[in-house]
Structure formats: structure tokens, C-alpha cells
mmCIF file with all atom_site columns, C-alpha atoms in Angstrom:
data_model
loop_
_atom_site.group_PDB
_atom_site.id
_atom_site.type_symbol
_atom_site.label_atom_id
_atom_site.label_alt_id
_atom_site.label_comp_id
_atom_site.label_asym_id
_atom_site.label_entity_id
_atom_site.label_seq_id
_atom_site.pdbx_PDB_ins_code
_atom_site.Cartn_x
_atom_site.Cartn_y
_atom_site.Cartn_z
_atom_site.occupancy
_atom_site.B_iso_or_equiv
_atom_site.pdbx_formal_charge
_atom_site.auth_seq_id
_atom_site.auth_comp_id
_atom_site.auth_asym_id
_atom_site.auth_atom_id
_atom_site.pdbx_PDB_model_num
ATOM 1   C CA . UNK X 1 1   ? 54.607 -172.282 -43.239 1.00 94.00 ? 24  UNK X CA 1
ATOM 2   C CA . UNK X 1 2   ? 52.262 -172.576 -40.280 1.00 95.00 ? 25  UNK X CA 1
ATOM 3   C CA . UNK X 1 3   ? 50.271 -175.802 -40.339 1.00 97.00 ? 26  UNK X CA 1
ATOM 4   C CA . UNK X 1 4   ? 47.808 -177.301 -37.914 1.00 98.00 ? 27  UNK X CA 1
ATOM 5   C CA . UNK X 1 5   ? 46.163 -180.634 -38.640 1.00 98.00 ? 28  UNK X CA 1
ATOM 6   C CA . UNK X 1 6   ? 43.312 -182.034 -36.586 1.00 98.00 ? 29  UNK X CA 1
ATOM 7   C CA . UNK X 1 7   ? 42.483 -185.696 -36.158 1.00 98.00 ? 30  UNK X CA 1
ATOM 8   C CA . UNK X 1 8   ? 40.450 -187.987 -33.951 1.00 98.00 ? 31  UNK X CA 1
ATOM 9   C CA . UNK X 1 9   ? 36.910 -187.091 -34.949 1.00 97.00 ? 32  UNK X CA 1
ATOM 10  C CA . UNK X 1 10  ? 34.249 -189.698 -35.566 1.00 97.00 ? 33  UNK X CA 1
ATOM 11  C CA . UNK X 1 11  ? 30.904 -191.099 -34.503 1.00 98.00 ? 34  UNK X CA 1
ATOM 12  C CA . UNK X 1 12  ? 30.327 -191.588 -30.785 1.00 98.00 ? 35  UNK X CA 1
ATOM 13  C CA . UNK X 1 13  ? 27.270 -192.436 -28.729 1.00 98.00 ? 36  UNK X CA 1
ATOM 14  C CA . UNK X 1 14  ? 25.753 -189.953 -26.289 1.00 98.00 ? 37  UNK X CA 1
ATOM 15  C CA . UNK X 1 15  ? 27.602 -190.139 -23.004 1.00 98.00 ? 38  UNK X CA 1
ATOM 16  C CA . UNK X 1 16  ? 30.735 -191.370 -24.722 1.00 98.00 ? 39  UNK X CA 1
ATOM 17  C CA . UNK X 1 17  ? 34.248 -189.938 -24.927 1.00 98.00 ? 40  UNK X CA 1
ATOM 18  C CA . UNK X 1 18  ? 36.596 -188.850 -27.658 1.00 98.00 ? 41  UNK X CA 1
ATOM 19  C CA . UNK X 1 19  ? 40.066 -187.344 -27.881 1.00 98.00 ? 42  UNK X CA 1
ATOM 20  C CA . UNK X 1 20  ? 40.864 -184.862 -30.594 1.00 98.00 ? 43  UNK X CA 1
ATOM 21  C CA . UNK X 1 21  ? 44.474 -184.186 -31.549 1.00 98.00 ? 44  UNK X CA 1
ATOM 22  C CA . UNK X 1 22  ? 46.043 -181.268 -33.351 1.00 98.00 ? 45  UNK X CA 1
ATOM 23  C CA . UNK X 1 23  ? 49.541 -181.534 -34.772 1.00 98.00 ? 46  UNK X CA 1
ATOM 24  C CA . UNK X 1 24  ? 51.310 -178.230 -35.395 1.00 98.00 ? 47  UNK X CA 1
ATOM 25  C CA . UNK X 1 25  ? 54.355 -177.328 -37.452 1.00 97.00 ? 48  UNK X CA 1
ATOM 26  C CA . UNK X 1 26  ? 56.127 -174.349 -38.952 1.00 97.00 ? 49  UNK X CA 1
ATOM 27  C CA . UNK X 1 27  ? 56.354 -172.220 -35.809 1.00 96.00 ? 50  UNK X CA 1
ATOM 28  C CA . UNK X 1 28  ? 57.734 -172.177 -32.260 1.00 97.00 ? 51  UNK X CA 1
ATOM 29  C CA . UNK X 1 29  ? 54.851 -174.128 -30.779 1.00 97.00 ? 52  UNK X CA 1
ATOM 30  C CA . UNK X 1 30  ? 55.458 -173.446 -27.091 1.00 97.00 ? 53  UNK X CA 1
ATOM 31  C CA . UNK X 1 31  ? 55.318 -169.675 -27.699 1.00 97.00 ? 54  UNK X CA 1
ATOM 32  C CA . UNK X 1 32  ? 51.692 -169.669 -28.788 1.00 97.00 ? 55  UNK X CA 1
ATOM 33  C CA . UNK X 1 33  ? 48.250 -170.087 -27.362 1.00 97.00 ? 56  UNK X CA 1
ATOM 34  C CA . UNK X 1 34  ? 46.250 -172.814 -29.075 1.00 97.00 ? 57  UNK X CA 1
ATOM 35  C CA . UNK X 1 35  ? 42.500 -172.719 -29.461 1.00 97.00 ? 58  UNK X CA 1
ATOM 36  C CA . UNK X 1 36  ? 39.642 -175.068 -30.313 1.00 98.00 ? 59  UNK X CA 1
ATOM 37  C CA . UNK X 1 37  ? 36.591 -173.675 -32.094 1.00 98.00 ? 60  UNK X CA 1
ATOM 38  C CA . UNK X 1 38  ? 33.600 -175.698 -33.253 1.00 98.00 ? 61  UNK X CA 1
ATOM 39  C CA . UNK X 1 39  ? 30.830 -175.305 -35.787 1.00 98.00 ? 62  UNK X CA 1
ATOM 40  C CA . UNK X 1 40  ? 27.626 -177.308 -35.611 1.00 98.00 ? 63  UNK X CA 1
ATOM 41  C CA . UNK X 1 41  ? 26.084 -178.288 -38.959 1.00 97.00 ? 64  UNK X CA 1
ATOM 42  C CA . UNK X 1 42  ? 24.590 -175.210 -40.602 1.00 96.00 ? 65  UNK X CA 1
ATOM 43  C CA . UNK X 1 43  ? 25.427 -173.030 -37.603 1.00 96.00 ? 66  UNK X CA 1
ATOM 44  C CA . UNK X 1 44  ? 27.969 -170.384 -36.677 1.00 97.00 ? 67  UNK X CA 1
ATOM 45  C CA . UNK X 1 45  ? 31.353 -170.604 -35.022 1.00 97.00 ? 68  UNK X CA 1
ATOM 46  C CA . UNK X 1 46  ? 31.629 -171.254 -31.295 1.00 97.00 ? 69  UNK X CA 1
ATOM 47  C CA . UNK X 1 47  ? 34.803 -170.708 -29.278 1.00 97.00 ? 70  UNK X CA 1
ATOM 48  C CA . UNK X 1 48  ? 35.377 -173.827 -27.133 1.00 98.00 ? 71  UNK X CA 1
ATOM 49  C CA . UNK X 1 49  ? 38.683 -173.662 -25.267 1.00 98.00 ? 72  UNK X CA 1
ATOM 50  C CA . UNK X 1 50  ? 42.217 -172.347 -25.336 1.00 97.00 ? 73  UNK X CA 1
ATOM 51  C CA . UNK X 1 51  ? 45.516 -173.013 -23.627 1.00 97.00 ? 74  UNK X CA 1
ATOM 52  C CA . UNK X 1 52  ? 48.577 -170.863 -23.063 1.00 97.00 ? 75  UNK X CA 1
ATOM 53  C CA . UNK X 1 53  ? 51.911 -171.784 -24.587 1.00 96.00 ? 76  UNK X CA 1
ATOM 54  C CA . UNK X 1 54  ? 53.292 -173.254 -21.358 1.00 96.00 ? 77  UNK X CA 1
ATOM 55  C CA . UNK X 1 55  ? 49.964 -174.834 -20.461 1.00 96.00 ? 78  UNK X CA 1
ATOM 56  C CA . UNK X 1 56  ? 49.658 -172.607 -17.399 1.00 96.00 ? 79  UNK X CA 1
ATOM 57  C CA . UNK X 1 57  ? 46.301 -171.096 -18.339 1.00 96.00 ? 80  UNK X CA 1
ATOM 58  C CA . UNK X 1 58  ? 43.261 -172.816 -19.819 1.00 98.00 ? 81  UNK X CA 1
ATOM 59  C CA . UNK X 1 59  ? 39.801 -171.467 -20.478 1.00 97.00 ? 82  UNK X CA 1
ATOM 60  C CA . UNK X 1 60  ? 36.536 -173.042 -21.571 1.00 97.00 ? 83  UNK X CA 1
ATOM 61  C CA . UNK X 1 61  ? 33.114 -172.013 -22.788 1.00 96.00 ? 84  UNK X CA 1
ATOM 62  C CA . UNK X 1 62  ? 30.530 -172.643 -20.084 1.00 95.00 ? 85  UNK X CA 1
ATOM 63  C CA . UNK X 1 63  ? 28.752 -175.381 -22.037 1.00 96.00 ? 86  UNK X CA 1
ATOM 64  C CA . UNK X 1 64  ? 31.792 -177.702 -21.935 1.00 98.00 ? 87  UNK X CA 1
ATOM 65  C CA . UNK X 1 65  ? 33.223 -176.928 -18.487 1.00 97.00 ? 88  UNK X CA 1
ATOM 66  C CA . UNK X 1 66  ? 33.629 -180.094 -16.478 1.00 97.00 ? 89  UNK X CA 1
ATOM 67  C CA . UNK X 1 67  ? 33.266 -182.284 -19.583 1.00 98.00 ? 90  UNK X CA 1
ATOM 68  C CA . UNK X 1 68  ? 36.095 -181.168 -21.899 1.00 98.00 ? 91  UNK X CA 1
ATOM 69  C CA . UNK X 1 69  ? 39.781 -180.797 -21.083 1.00 98.00 ? 92  UNK X CA 1
ATOM 70  C CA . UNK X 1 70  ? 42.347 -179.052 -23.261 1.00 98.00 ? 93  UNK X CA 1
ATOM 71  C CA . UNK X 1 71  ? 45.992 -180.011 -22.904 1.00 98.00 ? 94  UNK X CA 1
ATOM 72  C CA . UNK X 1 72  ? 49.221 -179.798 -24.865 1.00 98.00 ? 95  UNK X CA 1
ATOM 73  C CA . UNK X 1 73  ? 52.500 -181.625 -25.324 1.00 98.00 ? 96  UNK X CA 1
ATOM 74  C CA . UNK X 1 74  ? 55.130 -179.104 -26.343 1.00 98.00 ? 97  UNK X CA 1
ATOM 75  C CA . UNK X 1 75  ? 57.638 -181.867 -26.948 1.00 97.00 ? 98  UNK X CA 1
ATOM 76  C CA . UNK X 1 76  ? 55.373 -183.247 -29.657 1.00 98.00 ? 99  UNK X CA 1
ATOM 77  C CA . UNK X 1 77  ? 54.005 -179.906 -30.928 1.00 98.00 ? 100 UNK X CA 1
ATOM 78  C CA . UNK X 1 78  ? 50.497 -181.130 -30.245 1.00 98.00 ? 101 UNK X CA 1
ATOM 79  C CA . UNK X 1 79  ? 47.366 -179.977 -28.519 1.00 98.00 ? 102 UNK X CA 1
ATOM 80  C CA . UNK X 1 80  ? 44.493 -182.195 -27.455 1.00 98.00 ? 103 UNK X CA 1
ATOM 81  C CA . UNK X 1 81  ? 40.850 -181.891 -26.591 1.00 98.00 ? 104 UNK X CA 1
ATOM 82  C CA . UNK X 1 82  ? 39.512 -184.607 -24.328 1.00 98.00 ? 105 UNK X CA 1
ATOM 83  C CA . UNK X 1 83  ? 35.741 -184.745 -24.574 1.00 98.00 ? 106 UNK X CA 1
ATOM 84  C CA . UNK X 1 84  ? 33.663 -186.695 -22.062 1.00 98.00 ? 107 UNK X CA 1
ATOM 85  C CA . UNK X 1 85  ? 29.924 -187.065 -21.450 1.00 98.00 ? 108 UNK X CA 1
ATOM 86  C CA . UNK X 1 86  ? 29.277 -186.124 -25.040 1.00 98.00 ? 109 UNK X CA 1
ATOM 87  C CA . UNK X 1 87  ? 25.864 -184.849 -26.022 1.00 98.00 ? 110 UNK X CA 1
ATOM 88  C CA . UNK X 1 88  ? 24.054 -184.536 -29.324 1.00 98.00 ? 111 UNK X CA 1
ATOM 89  C CA . UNK X 1 89  ? 24.614 -180.790 -29.211 1.00 98.00 ? 112 UNK X CA 1
ATOM 90  C CA . UNK X 1 90  ? 28.380 -181.356 -29.264 1.00 98.00 ? 113 UNK X CA 1
ATOM 91  C CA . UNK X 1 91  ? 28.059 -182.564 -32.855 1.00 98.00 ? 114 UNK X CA 1
ATOM 92  C CA . UNK X 1 92  ? 30.210 -180.212 -34.908 1.00 98.00 ? 115 UNK X CA 1
ATOM 93  C CA . UNK X 1 93  ? 33.330 -179.700 -36.951 1.00 98.00 ? 116 UNK X CA 1
ATOM 94  C CA . UNK X 1 94  ? 36.099 -178.956 -34.466 1.00 98.00 ? 117 UNK X CA 1
ATOM 95  C CA . UNK X 1 95  ? 38.817 -176.582 -35.627 1.00 98.00 ? 118 UNK X CA 1
ATOM 96  C CA . UNK X 1 96  ? 42.226 -176.213 -34.030 1.00 98.00 ? 119 UNK X CA 1
ATOM 97  C CA . UNK X 1 97  ? 44.040 -172.912 -34.403 1.00 97.00 ? 120 UNK X CA 1
ATOM 98  C CA . UNK X 1 98  ? 47.271 -171.230 -33.461 1.00 97.00 ? 121 UNK X CA 1
ATOM 99  C CA . UNK X 1 99  ? 46.191 -167.989 -31.863 1.00 94.00 ? 122 UNK X CA 1
ATOM 100 C CA . UNK X 1 100 ? 47.694 -164.640 -31.036 1.00 89.00 ? 123 UNK X CA 1
ATOM 101 C CA . UNK X 1 101 ? 44.825 -163.085 -29.170 1.00 87.00 ? 124 UNK X CA 1
ATOM 102 C CA . UNK X 1 102 ? 42.120 -163.841 -31.756 1.00 86.00 ? 125 UNK X CA 1
ATOM 103 C CA . UNK X 1 103 ? 44.333 -163.796 -34.832 1.00 91.00 ? 126 UNK X CA 1
ATOM 104 C CA . UNK X 1 104 ? 44.090 -167.445 -35.766 1.00 92.00 ? 127 UNK X CA 1
ATOM 105 C CA . UNK X 1 105 ? 45.787 -169.789 -38.188 1.00 94.00 ? 128 UNK X CA 1
ATOM 106 C CA . UNK X 1 106 ? 43.228 -172.507 -38.702 1.00 96.00 ? 129 UNK X CA 1
ATOM 107 C CA . UNK X 1 107 ? 43.294 -176.194 -39.475 1.00 96.00 ? 130 UNK X CA 1
ATOM 108 C CA . UNK X 1 108 ? 40.770 -177.829 -41.762 1.00 97.00 ? 131 UNK X CA 1
ATOM 109 C CA . UNK X 1 109 ? 38.739 -179.327 -38.925 1.00 98.00 ? 132 UNK X CA 1
ATOM 110 C CA . UNK X 1 110 ? 37.613 -182.753 -37.815 1.00 98.00 ? 133 UNK X CA 1
ATOM 111 C CA . UNK X 1 111 ? 33.977 -183.840 -37.596 1.00 98.00 ? 134 UNK X CA 1
ATOM 112 C CA . UNK X 1 112 ? 32.537 -185.157 -34.344 1.00 98.00 ? 135 UNK X CA 1
ATOM 113 C CA . UNK X 1 113 ? 29.094 -186.749 -34.529 1.00 98.00 ? 136 UNK X CA 1
ATOM 114 C CA . UNK X 1 114 ? 27.284 -187.685 -31.334 1.00 98.00 ? 137 UNK X CA 1
ATOM 115 C CA . UNK X 1 115 ? 24.410 -190.014 -32.076 1.00 97.00 ? 138 UNK X CA 1
ATOM 116 C CA . UNK X 1 116 ? 22.971 -193.358 -31.052 1.00 95.00 ? 139 UNK X CA 1
ATOM 117 C CA . UNK R 2 1   ? 20.370 -164.441 -26.493 1.00 64.00 ? 12  UNK R CA 1
ATOM 118 C CA . UNK R 2 2   ? 23.569 -163.804 -28.408 1.00 74.00 ? 13  UNK R CA 1
ATOM 119 C CA . UNK R 2 3   ? 26.135 -161.859 -26.400 1.00 93.00 ? 14  UNK R CA 1
ATOM 120 C CA . UNK R 2 4   ? 27.819 -160.532 -29.562 1.00 97.00 ? 15  UNK R CA 1
ATOM 121 C CA . UNK R 2 5   ? 25.549 -159.166 -32.258 1.00 97.00 ? 16  UNK R CA 1
ATOM 122 C CA . UNK R 2 6   ? 26.016 -159.170 -36.017 1.00 98.00 ? 17  UNK R CA 1
ATOM 123 C CA . UNK R 2 7   ? 23.603 -158.517 -38.857 1.00 97.00 ? 18  UNK R CA 1
ATOM 124 C CA . UNK R 2 8   ? 22.255 -161.929 -39.963 1.00 97.00 ? 19  UNK R CA 1
ATOM 125 C CA . UNK R 2 9   ? 22.484 -160.939 -43.613 1.00 97.00 ? 20  UNK R CA 1
ATOM 126 C CA . UNK R 2 10  ? 23.571 -158.114 -45.844 1.00 97.00 ? 21  UNK R CA 1
ATOM 127 C CA . UNK R 2 11  ? 23.569 -157.416 -49.540 1.00 97.00 ? 22  UNK R CA 1
ATOM 128 C CA . UNK R 2 12  ? 25.928 -155.338 -51.663 1.00 97.00 ? 23  UNK R CA 1
ATOM 129 C CA . UNK R 2 13  ? 26.215 -154.615 -55.361 1.00 97.00 ? 24  UNK R CA 1
ATOM 130 C CA . UNK R 2 14  ? 29.363 -155.617 -57.218 1.00 97.00 ? 25  UNK R CA 1
ATOM 131 C CA . UNK R 2 15  ? 31.856 -152.771 -56.856 1.00 97.00 ? 26  UNK R CA 1
ATOM 132 C CA . UNK R 2 16  ? 29.940 -151.311 -53.968 1.00 97.00 ? 27  UNK R CA 1
ATOM 133 C CA . UNK R 2 17  ? 30.910 -150.687 -50.373 1.00 98.00 ? 28  UNK R CA 1
ATOM 134 C CA . UNK R 2 18  ? 29.422 -152.469 -47.381 1.00 98.00 ? 29  UNK R CA 1
ATOM 135 C CA . UNK R 2 19  ? 30.024 -152.154 -43.654 1.00 98.00 ? 30  UNK R CA 1
ATOM 136 C CA . UNK R 2 20  ? 29.271 -155.065 -41.346 1.00 98.00 ? 31  UNK R CA 1
ATOM 137 C CA . UNK R 2 21  ? 29.117 -154.460 -37.612 1.00 98.00 ? 32  UNK R CA 1
ATOM 138 C CA . UNK R 2 22  ? 29.869 -156.366 -34.434 1.00 98.00 ? 33  UNK R CA 1
ATOM 139 C CA . UNK R 2 23  ? 28.624 -155.214 -31.061 1.00 97.00 ? 34  UNK R CA 1
ATOM 140 C CA . UNK R 2 24  ? 28.046 -156.230 -27.488 1.00 97.00 ? 35  UNK R CA 1
ATOM 141 C CA . UNK R 2 25  ? 24.436 -156.917 -26.600 1.00 94.00 ? 36  UNK R CA 1
ATOM 142 C CA . UNK R 2 26  ? 25.031 -154.454 -23.800 1.00 92.00 ? 37  UNK R CA 1
ATOM 143 C CA . UNK R 2 27  ? 27.788 -151.887 -23.922 1.00 93.00 ? 38  UNK R CA 1
ATOM 144 C CA . UNK R 2 28  ? 30.300 -150.532 -26.383 1.00 96.00 ? 39  UNK R CA 1
ATOM 145 C CA . UNK R 2 29  ? 33.080 -152.272 -28.237 1.00 97.00 ? 40  UNK R CA 1
ATOM 146 C CA . UNK R 2 30  ? 36.549 -150.887 -27.577 1.00 96.00 ? 41  UNK R CA 1
ATOM 147 C CA . UNK R 2 31  ? 40.037 -151.831 -28.801 1.00 96.00 ? 42  UNK R CA 1
ATOM 148 C CA . UNK R 2 32  ? 40.646 -153.731 -25.550 1.00 95.00 ? 43  UNK R CA 1
ATOM 149 C CA . UNK R 2 33  ? 38.000 -156.191 -26.751 1.00 96.00 ? 44  UNK R CA 1
ATOM 150 C CA . UNK R 2 34  ? 40.438 -157.089 -29.571 1.00 96.00 ? 45  UNK R CA 1
ATOM 151 C CA . UNK R 2 35  ? 37.728 -157.279 -32.239 1.00 97.00 ? 46  UNK R CA 1
ATOM 152 C CA . UNK R 2 36  ? 38.663 -159.781 -34.905 1.00 97.00 ? 47  UNK R CA 1
ATOM 153 C CA . UNK R 2 37  ? 36.962 -160.641 -38.194 1.00 98.00 ? 48  UNK R CA 1
ATOM 154 C CA . UNK R 2 38  ? 36.912 -163.929 -40.069 1.00 98.00 ? 49  UNK R CA 1
ATOM 155 C CA . UNK R 2 39  ? 35.759 -164.921 -43.510 1.00 98.00 ? 50  UNK R CA 1
ATOM 156 C CA . UNK R 2 40  ? 34.325 -168.361 -44.147 1.00 98.00 ? 51  UNK R CA 1
ATOM 157 C CA . UNK R 2 41  ? 33.468 -169.807 -47.501 1.00 96.00 ? 52  UNK R CA 1
ATOM 158 C CA . UNK R 2 42  ? 30.886 -172.588 -47.043 1.00 92.00 ? 53  UNK R CA 1
ATOM 159 C CA . UNK R 2 43  ? 32.578 -175.958 -46.658 1.00 92.00 ? 54  UNK R CA 1
ATOM 160 C CA . UNK R 2 44  ? 35.946 -174.404 -45.824 1.00 96.00 ? 55  UNK R CA 1
ATOM 161 C CA . UNK R 2 45  ? 37.777 -173.448 -42.665 1.00 97.00 ? 56  UNK R CA 1
ATOM 162 C CA . UNK R 2 46  ? 37.556 -169.820 -41.530 1.00 97.00 ? 57  UNK R CA 1
ATOM 163 C CA . UNK R 2 47  ? 40.274 -167.346 -42.442 1.00 97.00 ? 58  UNK R CA 1
ATOM 164 C CA . UNK R 2 48  ? 41.349 -164.427 -40.263 1.00 97.00 ? 59  UNK R CA 1
ATOM 165 C CA . UNK R 2 49  ? 40.808 -161.137 -42.108 1.00 97.00 ? 60  UNK R CA 1
ATOM 166 C CA . UNK R 2 50  ? 41.257 -158.398 -39.504 1.00 97.00 ? 61  UNK R CA 1
ATOM 167 C CA . UNK R 2 51  ? 42.542 -158.592 -35.929 1.00 97.00 ? 62  UNK R CA 1
ATOM 168 C CA . UNK R 2 52  ? 42.981 -156.120 -33.090 1.00 96.00 ? 63  UNK R CA 1
ATOM 169 C CA . UNK R 2 53  ? 40.331 -153.866 -34.597 1.00 97.00 ? 64  UNK R CA 1
ATOM 170 C CA . UNK R 2 54  ? 42.092 -152.811 -37.782 1.00 97.00 ? 65  UNK R CA 1
ATOM 171 C CA . UNK R 2 55  ? 45.157 -154.944 -38.598 1.00 97.00 ? 66  UNK R CA 1
ATOM 172 C CA . UNK R 2 56  ? 44.881 -156.909 -41.817 1.00 97.00 ? 67  UNK R CA 1
ATOM 173 C CA . UNK R 2 57  ? 46.191 -160.466 -41.790 1.00 96.00 ? 68  UNK R CA 1
ATOM 174 C CA . UNK R 2 58  ? 48.902 -161.353 -44.248 1.00 94.00 ? 69  UNK R CA 1
ATOM 175 C CA . UNK R 2 59  ? 47.580 -161.688 -47.777 1.00 95.00 ? 70  UNK R CA 1
ATOM 176 C CA . UNK R 2 60  ? 44.268 -159.952 -47.137 1.00 96.00 ? 71  UNK R CA 1
ATOM 177 C CA . UNK R 2 61  ? 43.452 -157.367 -49.813 1.00 96.00 ? 72  UNK R CA 1
ATOM 178 C CA . UNK R 2 62  ? 43.383 -153.757 -48.666 1.00 95.00 ? 73  UNK R CA 1
ATOM 179 C CA . UNK R 2 63  ? 39.757 -153.429 -49.726 1.00 96.00 ? 74  UNK R CA 1
ATOM 180 C CA . UNK R 2 64  ? 38.994 -155.080 -46.372 1.00 98.00 ? 75  UNK R CA 1
ATOM 181 C CA . UNK R 2 65  ? 39.360 -152.717 -43.443 1.00 98.00 ? 76  UNK R CA 1
ATOM 182 C CA . UNK R 2 66  ? 38.425 -152.703 -39.782 1.00 98.00 ? 77  UNK R CA 1
ATOM 183 C CA . UNK R 2 67  ? 37.483 -149.932 -37.407 1.00 98.00 ? 78  UNK R CA 1
ATOM 184 C CA . UNK R 2 68  ? 35.381 -148.902 -34.450 1.00 98.00 ? 79  UNK R CA 1
ATOM 185 C CA . UNK R 2 69  ? 32.282 -147.032 -35.591 1.00 97.00 ? 80  UNK R CA 1
ATOM 186 C CA . UNK R 2 70  ? 30.231 -145.571 -32.800 1.00 95.00 ? 81  UNK R CA 1
ATOM 187 C CA . UNK R 2 71  ? 29.858 -148.325 -30.225 1.00 97.00 ? 82  UNK R CA 1
ATOM 188 C CA . UNK R 2 72  ? 30.586 -151.255 -32.545 1.00 98.00 ? 83  UNK R CA 1
ATOM 189 C CA . UNK R 2 73  ? 33.439 -152.856 -34.406 1.00 98.00 ? 84  UNK R CA 1
ATOM 190 C CA . UNK R 2 74  ? 33.086 -152.597 -38.154 1.00 98.00 ? 85  UNK R CA 1
ATOM 191 C CA . UNK R 2 75  ? 34.336 -154.481 -41.193 1.00 98.00 ? 86  UNK R CA 1
ATOM 192 C CA . UNK R 2 76  ? 34.192 -152.466 -44.394 1.00 98.00 ? 87  UNK R CA 1
ATOM 193 C CA . UNK R 2 77  ? 34.567 -154.029 -47.824 1.00 98.00 ? 88  UNK R CA 1
ATOM 194 C CA . UNK R 2 78  ? 35.284 -151.484 -50.543 1.00 98.00 ? 89  UNK R CA 1
ATOM 195 C CA . UNK R 2 79  ? 34.757 -152.517 -54.142 1.00 97.00 ? 90  UNK R CA 1
ATOM 196 C CA . UNK R 2 80  ? 32.917 -155.749 -53.364 1.00 97.00 ? 91  UNK R CA 1
ATOM 197 C CA . UNK R 2 81  ? 33.631 -158.696 -55.627 1.00 96.00 ? 92  UNK R CA 1
ATOM 198 C CA . UNK R 2 82  ? 31.625 -161.792 -56.389 1.00 96.00 ? 93  UNK R CA 1
ATOM 199 C CA . UNK R 2 83  ? 33.946 -164.012 -54.382 1.00 94.00 ? 94  UNK R CA 1
ATOM 200 C CA . UNK R 2 84  ? 33.343 -161.881 -51.286 1.00 97.00 ? 95  UNK R CA 1
ATOM 201 C CA . UNK R 2 85  ? 29.958 -163.596 -51.090 1.00 97.00 ? 96  UNK R CA 1
ATOM 202 C CA . UNK R 2 86  ? 30.276 -165.819 -48.019 1.00 97.00 ? 97  UNK R CA 1
ATOM 203 C CA . UNK R 2 87  ? 29.923 -165.691 -44.226 1.00 98.00 ? 98  UNK R CA 1
ATOM 204 C CA . UNK R 2 88  ? 31.669 -163.207 -41.973 1.00 98.00 ? 99  UNK R CA 1
ATOM 205 C CA . UNK R 2 89  ? 32.152 -163.702 -38.238 1.00 98.00 ? 100 UNK R CA 1
ATOM 206 C CA . UNK R 2 90  ? 33.535 -161.457 -35.552 1.00 98.00 ? 101 UNK R CA 1
ATOM 207 C CA . UNK R 2 91  ? 34.838 -162.342 -32.127 1.00 97.00 ? 102 UNK R CA 1
ATOM 208 C CA . UNK R 2 92  ? 35.343 -160.262 -28.997 1.00 97.00 ? 103 UNK R CA 1
ATOM 209 C CA . UNK R 2 93  ? 37.430 -160.871 -25.899 1.00 94.00 ? 104 UNK R CA 1
ATOM 210 C CA . UNK R 2 94  ? 35.336 -161.386 -22.787 1.00 91.00 ? 105 UNK R CA 1
ATOM 211 C CA . UNK R 2 95  ? 38.124 -160.209 -20.503 1.00 84.00 ? 106 UNK R CA 1
ATOM 212 C CA . UNK R 2 96  ? 38.273 -163.417 -18.498 1.00 86.00 ? 107 UNK R CA 1
ATOM 213 C CA . UNK R 2 97  ? 40.395 -165.418 -20.898 1.00 88.00 ? 108 UNK R CA 1
ATOM 214 C CA . UNK R 2 98  ? 37.442 -166.481 -23.010 1.00 91.00 ? 109 UNK R CA 1
ATOM 215 C CA . UNK R 2 99  ? 36.214 -165.296 -26.373 1.00 94.00 ? 110 UNK R CA 1
ATOM 216 C CA . UNK R 2 100 ? 32.781 -165.180 -27.939 1.00 96.00 ? 111 UNK R CA 1
ATOM 217 C CA . UNK R 2 101 ? 31.769 -165.187 -31.582 1.00 97.00 ? 112 UNK R CA 1
ATOM 218 C CA . UNK R 2 102 ? 28.940 -163.267 -33.108 1.00 97.00 ? 113 UNK R CA 1
ATOM 219 C CA . UNK R 2 103 ? 26.278 -165.181 -34.966 1.00 97.00 ? 114 UNK R CA 1
ATOM 220 C CA . UNK R 2 104 ? 27.790 -164.322 -38.334 1.00 97.00 ? 115 UNK R CA 1
ATOM 221 C CA . UNK R 2 105 ? 26.661 -162.288 -41.337 1.00 98.00 ? 116 UNK R CA 1
ATOM 222 C CA . UNK R 2 106 ? 25.809 -163.904 -44.645 1.00 98.00 ? 117 UNK R CA 1
ATOM 223 C CA . UNK R 2 107 ? 26.923 -161.478 -47.345 1.00 98.00 ? 118 UNK R CA 1
ATOM 224 C CA . UNK R 2 108 ? 25.314 -161.554 -50.761 1.00 98.00 ? 119 UNK R CA 1
ATOM 225 C CA . UNK R 2 109 ? 26.909 -159.780 -53.717 1.00 97.00 ? 120 UNK R CA 1
ATOM 226 C CA . UNK R 2 110 ? 24.339 -159.056 -56.392 1.00 92.00 ? 121 UNK R CA 1
#
């Protein structure tokens, strides 16, 4: 059974940093793209970033370019989202997903709150 | 402005049929945009319903179907049920490695 479990969310001050982790199991991790999607409170879904199975390609939504970095450790079946210079508008539930194009197997999400 | 457009809300009667659409603000949706549909019950993670235009994900009832209608991607629910009342999102491939979601459609079954 495919499982992805996010962790690392919490409360952080504006300008601060946070690292989200996503532990995957039940599939050949290095064969799949992994994706982060977020959802601000009461708002819709927003695609954030993705990374190819070998880590050779990474893409970001414009609003996080230069501030967020997606990476993966195929030896540990994990993907990470490093978030720097956090802003109030980054407050959201962050979902990790195994993706084949846009067919996603989703985790339950982790909440990031950016507030002073 | 939203790059991908969806109806903000829609209503359907129990047992009825409803078609939700997903389009580019400018231009036509095609299969190379890999239109994908998700269902989200409030408070829960999304679930992939339809991918690559018209392929149902495992476990999705066949009353959910996807297609291209005119210049938009479409999600049709046939025989709507009470528990279909939730939010539906589509996503389209931007062609540069990135994806963009529509704003979502809140479906009411009454």
C-alpha cells in the first residue's frame, strides 16, 4: 500500500525557516516524481514544487522560487521541503504526494503557520 | 487572475447528472495538458478521481467520468449522491514542468 506521511510543520515567525519531511513507503520510491501542494485556510489547492525520481529536475511555483528548496533522499525514501524567508501568506496545510504526471497519492498534510 | 478556471459553485439534485469544467483563461484544454480531477471532503486530504483526461483512479466509481468538452476539460458525475457534496479541483500541466490548480468548485447536492 502506498503511504506518504508528512512531518515538520509548526508555528514559525515571519522571516523564519522550516523543513518539512515526507516519508514514503509501499512503492519503488526512486521511480517516482514527488510533489508538494499547499492549501491556505479556507482556500483552494496550490501546486508548490516537484522533483523527479533521480532528483535531476525540480520545479517551483513562482511565489516560492528562491525561498523554498525541494530535495530527496532515495536511500531513506524521503522528500523534503526547505522553506526560508517565510511569510504570512505561506501559512497553509502542506501535502506531500507521489505523482505520476498529476495522478497523486496524497498524505494527510502538515500545518505550517507563519505568525509573530 | 486565475490561470485555470472552474465554476465556483454548482448544484445538482440527488440522482441527477452534473458536469464541472476546467479551462485555461486563454486557450483550449487538450490531452497534452494532462487534465486531472481531485475530490476533497472538507478537513480531509484530496483524492485523485480522474487523470490524463479520462482515466479513473483505482476505486473511483464509474459514475465519475472525464472528457474534453469543447475547449475545456470536464468532470461528469452521473447519478449524484449525497456524499458527492464536497469540493472538486482540477489541475493542468503548464508545459514547463509546473502545474496549476483551478480555484475549485463547491458542489451541493440538494
